[in-house]
PDB file of C-alpha atoms in Angstrom:
ATOM      1  CA  UNK W   1      82.772  89.082 176.037  1.00  0.00           C
ATOM      2  CA  UNK W   2      81.720  91.027 172.926  1.00  0.00           C
ATOM      3  CA  UNK W   3      83.320  88.582 170.487  1.00  0.00           C
ATOM      4  CA  UNK W   4      85.644  91.275 169.121  1.00  0.00           C
ATOM      5  CA  UNK W   5      89.330  90.604 169.728  1.00  0.00           C
ATOM      6  CA  UNK W   6      92.218  93.052 169.628  1.00  0.00           C
ATOM      7  CA  UNK W   7      95.949  92.532 169.840  1.00  0.00           C
ATOM      8  CA  UNK W   8      98.183  93.503 171.446  1.00  0.00           C
ATOM      9  CA  UNK W   9      96.650  94.593 174.758  1.00  0.00           C
ATOM     10  CA  UNK W  10      99.496  96.933 175.532  1.00  0.00           C
ATOM     11  CA  UNK W  11     102.104  98.581 173.345  1.00  0.00           C
ATOM     12  CA  UNK W  12     104.966 100.780 174.492  1.00  0.00           C
ATOM     13  CA  UNK W  13     107.071 102.469 171.862  1.00  0.00           C
ATOM     14  CA  UNK W  14     109.117 105.585 171.191  1.00  0.00           C
ATOM     15  CA  UNK W  15     108.362 108.760 169.286  1.00  0.00           C
ATOM     16  CA  UNK W  16     108.862 108.475 165.548  1.00  0.00           C
ATOM     17  CA  UNK W  17     108.153 104.758 165.475  1.00  0.00           C
ATOM     18  CA  UNK W  18     105.434 102.845 163.610  1.00  0.00           C
ATOM     19  CA  UNK W  19     103.037 100.290 165.099  1.00  0.00           C
ATOM     20  CA  UNK W  20     100.241  98.059 163.871  1.00  0.00           C
ATOM     21  CA  UNK W  21      97.131  97.247 165.849  1.00  0.00           C
ATOM     22  CA  UNK W  22      95.017  94.257 164.915  1.00  0.00           C
ATOM     23  CA  UNK W  23      91.305  93.579 165.236  1.00  0.00           C
ATOM     24  CA  UNK W  24      89.154  90.535 164.553  1.00  0.00           C
ATOM     25  CA  UNK W  25      85.430  91.320 164.354  1.00  0.00           C
ATOM     26  CA  UNK W  26      82.571  89.220 165.686  1.00  0.00           C
ATOM     27  CA  UNK W  27      81.773  86.224 163.541  1.00  0.00           C
ATOM     28  CA  UNK W  28      79.586  87.343 160.643  1.00  0.00           C
ATOM     29  CA  UNK W  29      80.086  91.087 161.114  1.00  0.00           C
ATOM     30  CA  UNK W  30      81.140  92.862 157.943  1.00  0.00           C
ATOM     31  CA  UNK W  31      81.823  96.319 159.369  1.00  0.00           C
ATOM     32  CA  UNK W  32      84.837  97.288 161.441  1.00  0.00           C
ATOM     33  CA  UNK W  33      85.314 100.643 163.137  1.00  0.00           C
ATOM     34  CA  UNK W  34      88.355 102.167 164.818  1.00  0.00           C
ATOM     35  CA  UNK W  35      88.195 104.642 167.686  1.00  0.00           C
ATOM     36  CA  UNK W  36      90.732 106.543 169.759  1.00  0.00           C
ATOM     37  CA  UNK W  37      90.046 107.322 173.408  1.00  0.00           C
ATOM     38  CA  UNK W  38      92.216 109.733 175.321  1.00  0.00           C
ATOM     39  CA  UNK W  39      91.572 111.455 178.634  1.00  0.00           C
ATOM     40  CA  UNK W  40      91.061 114.893 177.119  1.00  0.00           C
ATOM     41  CA  UNK W  41      89.285 113.943 173.888  1.00  0.00           C
ATOM     42  CA  UNK W  42      86.893 111.178 174.842  1.00  0.00           C
ATOM     43  CA  UNK W  43      85.985 108.504 172.310  1.00  0.00           C
ATOM     44  CA  UNK W  44      86.745 109.694 168.773  1.00  0.00           C
ATOM     45  CA  UNK W  45      85.723 107.882 165.613  1.00  0.00           C
ATOM     46  CA  UNK W  46      88.622 107.310 163.244  1.00  0.00           C
ATOM     47  CA  UNK W  47      87.504 105.165 160.331  1.00  0.00           C
ATOM     48  CA  UNK W  48      85.062 102.484 159.202  1.00  0.00           C
ATOM     49  CA  UNK W  49      85.472  99.596 156.790  1.00  0.00           C
ATOM     50  CA  UNK W  50      82.686  97.512 155.334  1.00  0.00           C
ATOM     51  CA  UNK W  51      83.548  94.218 153.687  1.00  0.00           C
ATOM     52  CA  UNK W  52      87.015  95.410 152.756  1.00  0.00           C
ATOM     53  CA  UNK W  53      86.078  98.882 151.533  1.00  0.00           C
ATOM     54  CA  UNK W  54      86.485 102.175 153.363  1.00  0.00           C
ATOM     55  CA  UNK W  55      83.003 103.446 154.207  1.00  0.00           C
ATOM     56  CA  UNK W  56      83.387 106.452 156.497  1.00  0.00           C
ATOM     57  CA  UNK W  57      86.192 108.587 157.775  1.00  0.00           C
ATOM     58  CA  UNK W  58      86.361 110.600 160.956  1.00  0.00           C
ATOM     59  CA  UNK W  59      89.156 112.533 162.599  1.00  0.00           C
ATOM     60  CA  UNK W  60      91.929 110.272 161.413  1.00  0.00           C
ATOM     61  CA  UNK W  61      95.377 111.788 161.008  1.00  0.00           C
ATOM     62  CA  UNK W  62      97.278 111.369 157.748  1.00  0.00           C
ATOM     63  CA  UNK W  63      99.939 109.476 159.730  1.00  0.00           C
ATOM     64  CA  UNK W  64      97.329 106.827 160.482  1.00  0.00           C
ATOM     65  CA  UNK W  65      95.958 104.313 158.018  1.00  0.00           C
ATOM     66  CA  UNK W  66      93.806 101.232 158.165  1.00  0.00           C
ATOM     67  CA  UNK W  67      92.692  98.345 156.031  1.00  0.00           C
ATOM     68  CA  UNK W  68      90.330  95.411 156.179  1.00  0.00           C
ATOM     69  CA  UNK W  69      91.426  92.085 154.755  1.00  0.00           C
ATOM     70  CA  UNK W  70      89.400  89.429 152.896  1.00  0.00           C
ATOM     71  CA  UNK W  71      88.985  87.437 156.126  1.00  0.00           C
ATOM     72  CA  UNK W  72      87.463  90.652 157.580  1.00  0.00           C
ATOM     73  CA  UNK W  73      90.116  91.283 160.187  1.00  0.00           C
ATOM     74  CA  UNK W  74      91.421  94.828 160.236  1.00  0.00           C
ATOM     75  CA  UNK W  75      94.680  96.562 161.021  1.00  0.00           C
ATOM     76  CA  UNK W  76      95.296 100.135 162.103  1.00  0.00           C
ATOM     77  CA  UNK W  77      98.753 101.452 161.260  1.00  0.00           C
ATOM     78  CA  UNK W  78     100.127 104.396 163.213  1.00  0.00           C
ATOM     79  CA  UNK W  79     103.356 105.972 161.999  1.00  0.00           C
ATOM     80  CA  UNK W  80     105.696 108.804 163.009  1.00  0.00           C
ATOM     81  CA  UNK W  81     104.283 108.446 166.485  1.00  0.00           C
ATOM     82  CA  UNK W  82     104.069 111.456 168.778  1.00  0.00           C
ATOM     83  CA  UNK W  83     103.570 111.688 172.527  1.00  0.00           C
ATOM     84  CA  UNK W  84     100.004 112.843 171.929  1.00  0.00           C
ATOM     85  CA  UNK W  85      99.147 109.576 170.189  1.00  0.00           C
ATOM     86  CA  UNK W  86      99.230 107.793 173.534  1.00  0.00           C
ATOM     87  CA  UNK W  87      95.681 106.561 174.059  1.00  0.00           C
ATOM     88  CA  UNK W  88      93.386 103.577 174.109  1.00  0.00           C
ATOM     89  CA  UNK W  89      92.509 102.371 170.626  1.00  0.00           C
ATOM     90  CA  UNK W  90      89.285 100.445 170.240  1.00  0.00           C
ATOM     91  CA  UNK W  91      87.952  98.386 167.433  1.00  0.00           C
ATOM     92  CA  UNK W  92      84.224  97.750 167.081  1.00  0.00           C
ATOM     93  CA  UNK W  93      82.215  95.642 164.685  1.00  0.00           C
ATOM     94  CA  UNK W  94      78.641  95.500 163.533  1.00  0.00           C
ATOM     95  CA  UNK W  95      76.605  93.352 161.189  1.00  0.00           C
ATOM     96  CA  UNK W  96      75.300  94.605 157.874  1.00  0.00           C
ATOM     97  CA  UNK W  97      74.540  91.159 156.592  1.00  0.00           C
ATOM     98  CA  UNK W  98      70.780  91.672 156.949  1.00  0.00           C
ATOM     99  CA  UNK W  99      70.629  94.397 154.332  1.00  0.00           C
ATOM    100  CA  UNK W 100      71.121  98.127 154.213  1.00  0.00           C
ATOM    101  CA  UNK W 101      69.920  98.742 157.738  1.00  0.00           C
ATOM    102  CA  UNK W 102      72.153 101.279 159.364  1.00  0.00           C
ATOM    103  CA  UNK W 103      70.704 100.638 162.772  1.00  0.00           C
ATOM    104  CA  UNK W 104      73.357  98.183 163.854  1.00  0.00           C
ATOM    105  CA  UNK W 105      74.762  98.214 167.285  1.00  0.00           C
ATOM    106  CA  UNK W 106      78.520  98.388 167.447  1.00  0.00           C
ATOM    107  CA  UNK W 107      80.254  95.887 169.711  1.00  0.00           C
ATOM    108  CA  UNK W 108      83.604  96.942 171.060  1.00  0.00           C
ATOM    109  CA  UNK W 109      86.774  94.999 171.667  1.00  0.00           C
ATOM    110  CA  UNK W 110      88.888  95.257 174.837  1.00  0.00           C
ATOM    111  CA  UNK W 111      91.199  97.835 173.283  1.00  0.00           C
ATOM    112  CA  UNK W 112      94.925  98.342 172.818  1.00  0.00           C
ATOM    113  CA  UNK W 113      96.652 100.731 175.183  1.00  0.00           C
ATOM    114  CA  UNK W 114      99.380 102.585 173.309  1.00  0.00           C
ATOM    115  CA  UNK W 115     102.044 104.435 175.230  1.00  0.00           C
ATOM    116  CA  UNK W 116     104.487 106.594 173.278  1.00  0.00           C
ATOM    117  CA  UNK W 117     107.587 107.598 175.234  1.00  0.00           C
TER     118      UNK W 117
ATOM    119  CA  UNK J   1      78.693 118.512 162.832  1.00  0.00           C
ATOM    120  CA  UNK J   2      76.861 116.169 165.205  1.00  0.00           C
ATOM    121  CA  UNK J   3      77.236 117.026 168.869  1.00  0.00           C
ATOM    122  CA  UNK J   4      76.496 115.148 172.075  1.00  0.00           C
ATOM    123  CA  UNK J   5      76.569 116.677 175.548  1.00  0.00           C
ATOM    124  CA  UNK J   6      76.185 114.553 178.649  1.00  0.00           C
ATOM    125  CA  UNK J   7      75.388 115.753 182.138  1.00  0.00           C
ATOM    126  CA  UNK J   8      76.319 115.585 184.874  1.00  0.00           C
ATOM    127  CA  UNK J   9      80.002 114.712 184.390  1.00  0.00           C
ATOM    128  CA  UNK J  10      79.955 112.685 187.601  1.00  0.00           C
ATOM    129  CA  UNK J  11      77.247 111.308 189.843  1.00  0.00           C
ATOM    130  CA  UNK J  12      77.679 109.820 193.288  1.00  0.00           C
ATOM    131  CA  UNK J  13      74.737 107.806 194.538  1.00  0.00           C
ATOM    132  CA  UNK J  14      73.888 105.838 197.604  1.00  0.00           C
ATOM    133  CA  UNK J  15      72.795 102.268 196.951  1.00  0.00           C
ATOM    134  CA  UNK J  16      69.067 102.339 196.201  1.00  0.00           C
ATOM    135  CA  UNK J  17      69.037 106.067 195.352  1.00  0.00           C
ATOM    136  CA  UNK J  18      67.487 106.389 191.880  1.00  0.00           C
ATOM    137  CA  UNK J  19      68.687 109.070 189.460  1.00  0.00           C
ATOM    138  CA  UNK J  20      68.818 110.095 185.803  1.00  0.00           C
ATOM    139  CA  UNK J  21      71.581 110.890 183.344  1.00  0.00           C
ATOM    140  CA  UNK J  22      71.029 113.329 180.504  1.00  0.00           C
ATOM    141  CA  UNK J  23      72.233 113.230 176.919  1.00  0.00           C
ATOM    142  CA  UNK J  24      71.496 116.273 174.741  1.00  0.00           C
ATOM    143  CA  UNK J  25      72.224 116.026 171.059  1.00  0.00           C
ATOM    144  CA  UNK J  26      72.181 117.785 167.730  1.00  0.00           C
ATOM    145  CA  UNK J  27      72.412 115.578 164.682  1.00  0.00           C
ATOM    146  CA  UNK J  28      71.750 115.753 160.989  1.00  0.00           C
ATOM    147  CA  UNK J  29      69.137 113.061 160.507  1.00  0.00           C
ATOM    148  CA  UNK J  30      69.063 110.793 163.550  1.00  0.00           C
ATOM    149  CA  UNK J  31      69.547 107.170 162.581  1.00  0.00           C
ATOM    150  CA  UNK J  32      69.973 105.974 166.141  1.00  0.00           C
ATOM    151  CA  UNK J  33      70.923 106.977 169.667  1.00  0.00           C
ATOM    152  CA  UNK J  34      73.045 104.500 171.572  1.00  0.00           C
ATOM    153  CA  UNK J  35      73.854 104.025 175.244  1.00  0.00           C
ATOM    154  CA  UNK J  36      76.992 102.209 176.356  1.00  0.00           C
ATOM    155  CA  UNK J  37      78.506 101.324 179.700  1.00  0.00           C
ATOM    156  CA  UNK J  38      82.282 101.474 180.105  1.00  0.00           C
ATOM    157  CA  UNK J  39      84.344 100.157 182.999  1.00  0.00           C
ATOM    158  CA  UNK J  40      87.857 101.599 183.547  1.00  0.00           C
ATOM    159  CA  UNK J  41      90.366 100.355 180.968  1.00  0.00           C
ATOM    160  CA  UNK J  42      87.787  98.260 179.133  1.00  0.00           C
ATOM    161  CA  UNK J  43      85.816  98.579 175.918  1.00  0.00           C
ATOM    162  CA  UNK J  44      82.333 100.111 175.913  1.00  0.00           C
ATOM    163  CA  UNK J  45      79.552  97.586 176.458  1.00  0.00           C
ATOM    164  CA  UNK J  46      76.396  98.070 174.391  1.00  0.00           C
ATOM    165  CA  UNK J  47      73.217  98.757 176.370  1.00  0.00           C
ATOM    166  CA  UNK J  48      70.459 100.238 174.192  1.00  0.00           C
ATOM    167  CA  UNK J  49      69.562 101.670 170.807  1.00  0.00           C
ATOM    168  CA  UNK J  50      66.717 104.175 170.454  1.00  0.00           C
ATOM    169  CA  UNK J  51      65.470 105.200 167.035  1.00  0.00           C
ATOM    170  CA  UNK J  52      62.616 107.670 167.429  1.00  0.00           C
ATOM    171  CA  UNK J  53      61.157 110.146 169.892  1.00  0.00           C
ATOM    172  CA  UNK J  54      58.929 108.510 172.463  1.00  0.00           C
ATOM    173  CA  UNK J  55      60.762 105.218 172.392  1.00  0.00           C
ATOM    174  CA  UNK J  56      61.763 103.583 175.674  1.00  0.00           C
ATOM    175  CA  UNK J  57      63.896 100.541 176.453  1.00  0.00           C
ATOM    176  CA  UNK J  58      64.616  98.768 179.726  1.00  0.00           C
ATOM    177  CA  UNK J  59      67.249  96.386 180.984  1.00  0.00           C
ATOM    178  CA  UNK J  60      67.343  95.383 184.628  1.00  0.00           C
ATOM    179  CA  UNK J  61      67.697  98.625 186.641  1.00  0.00           C
ATOM    180  CA  UNK J  62      68.281 100.786 183.551  1.00  0.00           C
ATOM    181  CA  UNK J  63      65.684 102.528 181.410  1.00  0.00           C
ATOM    182  CA  UNK J  64      66.460 104.724 178.404  1.00  0.00           C
ATOM    183  CA  UNK J  65      64.078 107.252 176.893  1.00  0.00           C
ATOM    184  CA  UNK J  66      64.306 109.508 173.843  1.00  0.00           C
ATOM    185  CA  UNK J  67      62.905 112.877 172.812  1.00  0.00           C
ATOM    186  CA  UNK J  68      63.716 114.969 169.749  1.00  0.00           C
ATOM    187  CA  UNK J  69      66.523 116.766 171.552  1.00  0.00           C
ATOM    188  CA  UNK J  70      67.674 114.539 174.395  1.00  0.00           C
ATOM    189  CA  UNK J  71      67.791 111.126 175.933  1.00  0.00           C
ATOM    190  CA  UNK J  72      67.681 110.075 179.553  1.00  0.00           C
ATOM    191  CA  UNK J  73      69.135 107.029 181.203  1.00  0.00           C
ATOM    192  CA  UNK J  74      67.256 106.313 184.407  1.00  0.00           C
ATOM    193  CA  UNK J  75      68.931 104.149 187.029  1.00  0.00           C
ATOM    194  CA  UNK J  76      66.423 102.692 189.484  1.00  0.00           C
ATOM    195  CA  UNK J  77      67.578 101.473 192.894  1.00  0.00           C
ATOM    196  CA  UNK J  78      71.228 101.248 191.797  1.00  0.00           C
ATOM    197  CA  UNK J  79      73.687  98.756 193.223  1.00  0.00           C
ATOM    198  CA  UNK J  80      77.483  99.162 193.559  1.00  0.00           C
ATOM    199  CA  UNK J  81      77.941  97.009 190.435  1.00  0.00           C
ATOM    200  CA  UNK J  82      76.201  99.734 188.419  1.00  0.00           C
ATOM    201  CA  UNK J  83      79.234 101.959 188.996  1.00  0.00           C
ATOM    202  CA  UNK J  84      80.703 102.769 185.591  1.00  0.00           C
ATOM    203  CA  UNK J  85      80.936 105.489 182.964  1.00  0.00           C
ATOM    204  CA  UNK J  86      77.823 105.693 180.809  1.00  0.00           C
ATOM    205  CA  UNK J  87      78.344 106.905 177.254  1.00  0.00           C
ATOM    206  CA  UNK J  88      75.755 108.268 174.856  1.00  0.00           C
ATOM    207  CA  UNK J  89      76.305 108.338 171.093  1.00  0.00           C
ATOM    208  CA  UNK J  90      74.311 109.419 168.052  1.00  0.00           C
ATOM    209  CA  UNK J  91      74.453 108.197 164.496  1.00  0.00           C
ATOM    210  CA  UNK J  92      73.468 110.672 161.806  1.00  0.00           C
ATOM    211  CA  UNK J  93      73.094 110.654 158.077  1.00  0.00           C
ATOM    212  CA  UNK J  94      76.812 110.059 157.606  1.00  0.00           C
ATOM    213  CA  UNK J  95      76.555 106.808 159.621  1.00  0.00           C
ATOM    214  CA  UNK J  96      79.309 107.946 161.981  1.00  0.00           C
ATOM    215  CA  UNK J  97      78.919 107.559 165.735  1.00  0.00           C
ATOM    216  CA  UNK J  98      79.549 110.723 167.755  1.00  0.00           C
ATOM    217  CA  UNK J  99      80.075 110.094 171.454  1.00  0.00           C
ATOM    218  CA  UNK J 100      79.531 112.309 174.439  1.00  0.00           C
ATOM    219  CA  UNK J 101      82.166 112.634 177.150  1.00  0.00           C
ATOM    220  CA  UNK J 102      80.208 110.341 179.456  1.00  0.00           C
ATOM    221  CA  UNK J 103      78.801 110.409 182.970  1.00  0.00           C
ATOM    222  CA  UNK J 104      80.783 108.593 185.635  1.00  0.00           C
ATOM    223  CA  UNK J 105      78.444 106.990 188.141  1.00  0.00           C
ATOM    224  CA  UNK J 106      79.655 105.830 191.542  1.00  0.00           C
ATOM    225  CA  UNK J 107      77.264 103.869 193.723  1.00  0.00           C
ATOM    226  CA  UNK J 108      78.186 103.497 197.375  1.00  0.00           C
ATOM    227  CA  UNK J 109      76.974 100.585 199.469  1.00  0.00           C
TER     228      UNK J 109
END
């Protein structure tokens, strides 16, 4: 158990709909990352938040958005869903509390499997 | 753009048959190279971080090494429970993690 929790585990929805995925990081971790994993694309970095602020952005679509709340949990919002958005979505967290070290291992949650019909 | 290439795509081993997985990378300013293990339908599990060429790390039957252009994950005398997909990732100057496609290892008893 990595200590990172994600809800829900599974989500089935229709095209055009909007969903919200939730992530709680490990206790004490300030950084949260979101990734998308599909069969043909592998694990793709979407976005990172550090202590409530956006820190880095990857290949995140404009239809997707995220935020990190004061209690450090994060939500990933996916809107106008398309069939191609079906994938596993992972959240990871890491600790920056020791300073500006960037060498922090990311610990992944169990993921949310999104199916768009 | 940072790139990570893993080979082979799949590896079938007999129990006890040692082998190595390769991770070749190009990155703008390597801040760290990471190895993860992923079981089907589950989140990646952290294994190692390597920071500089020449560094080595070991954990049970796994040993990771790093050069300026590639990393190897050596599996010594594997057991069926070592069956999984092994992912390599690099972190560059932009702090983002770029993952390879992974090597799926199957160990037969």
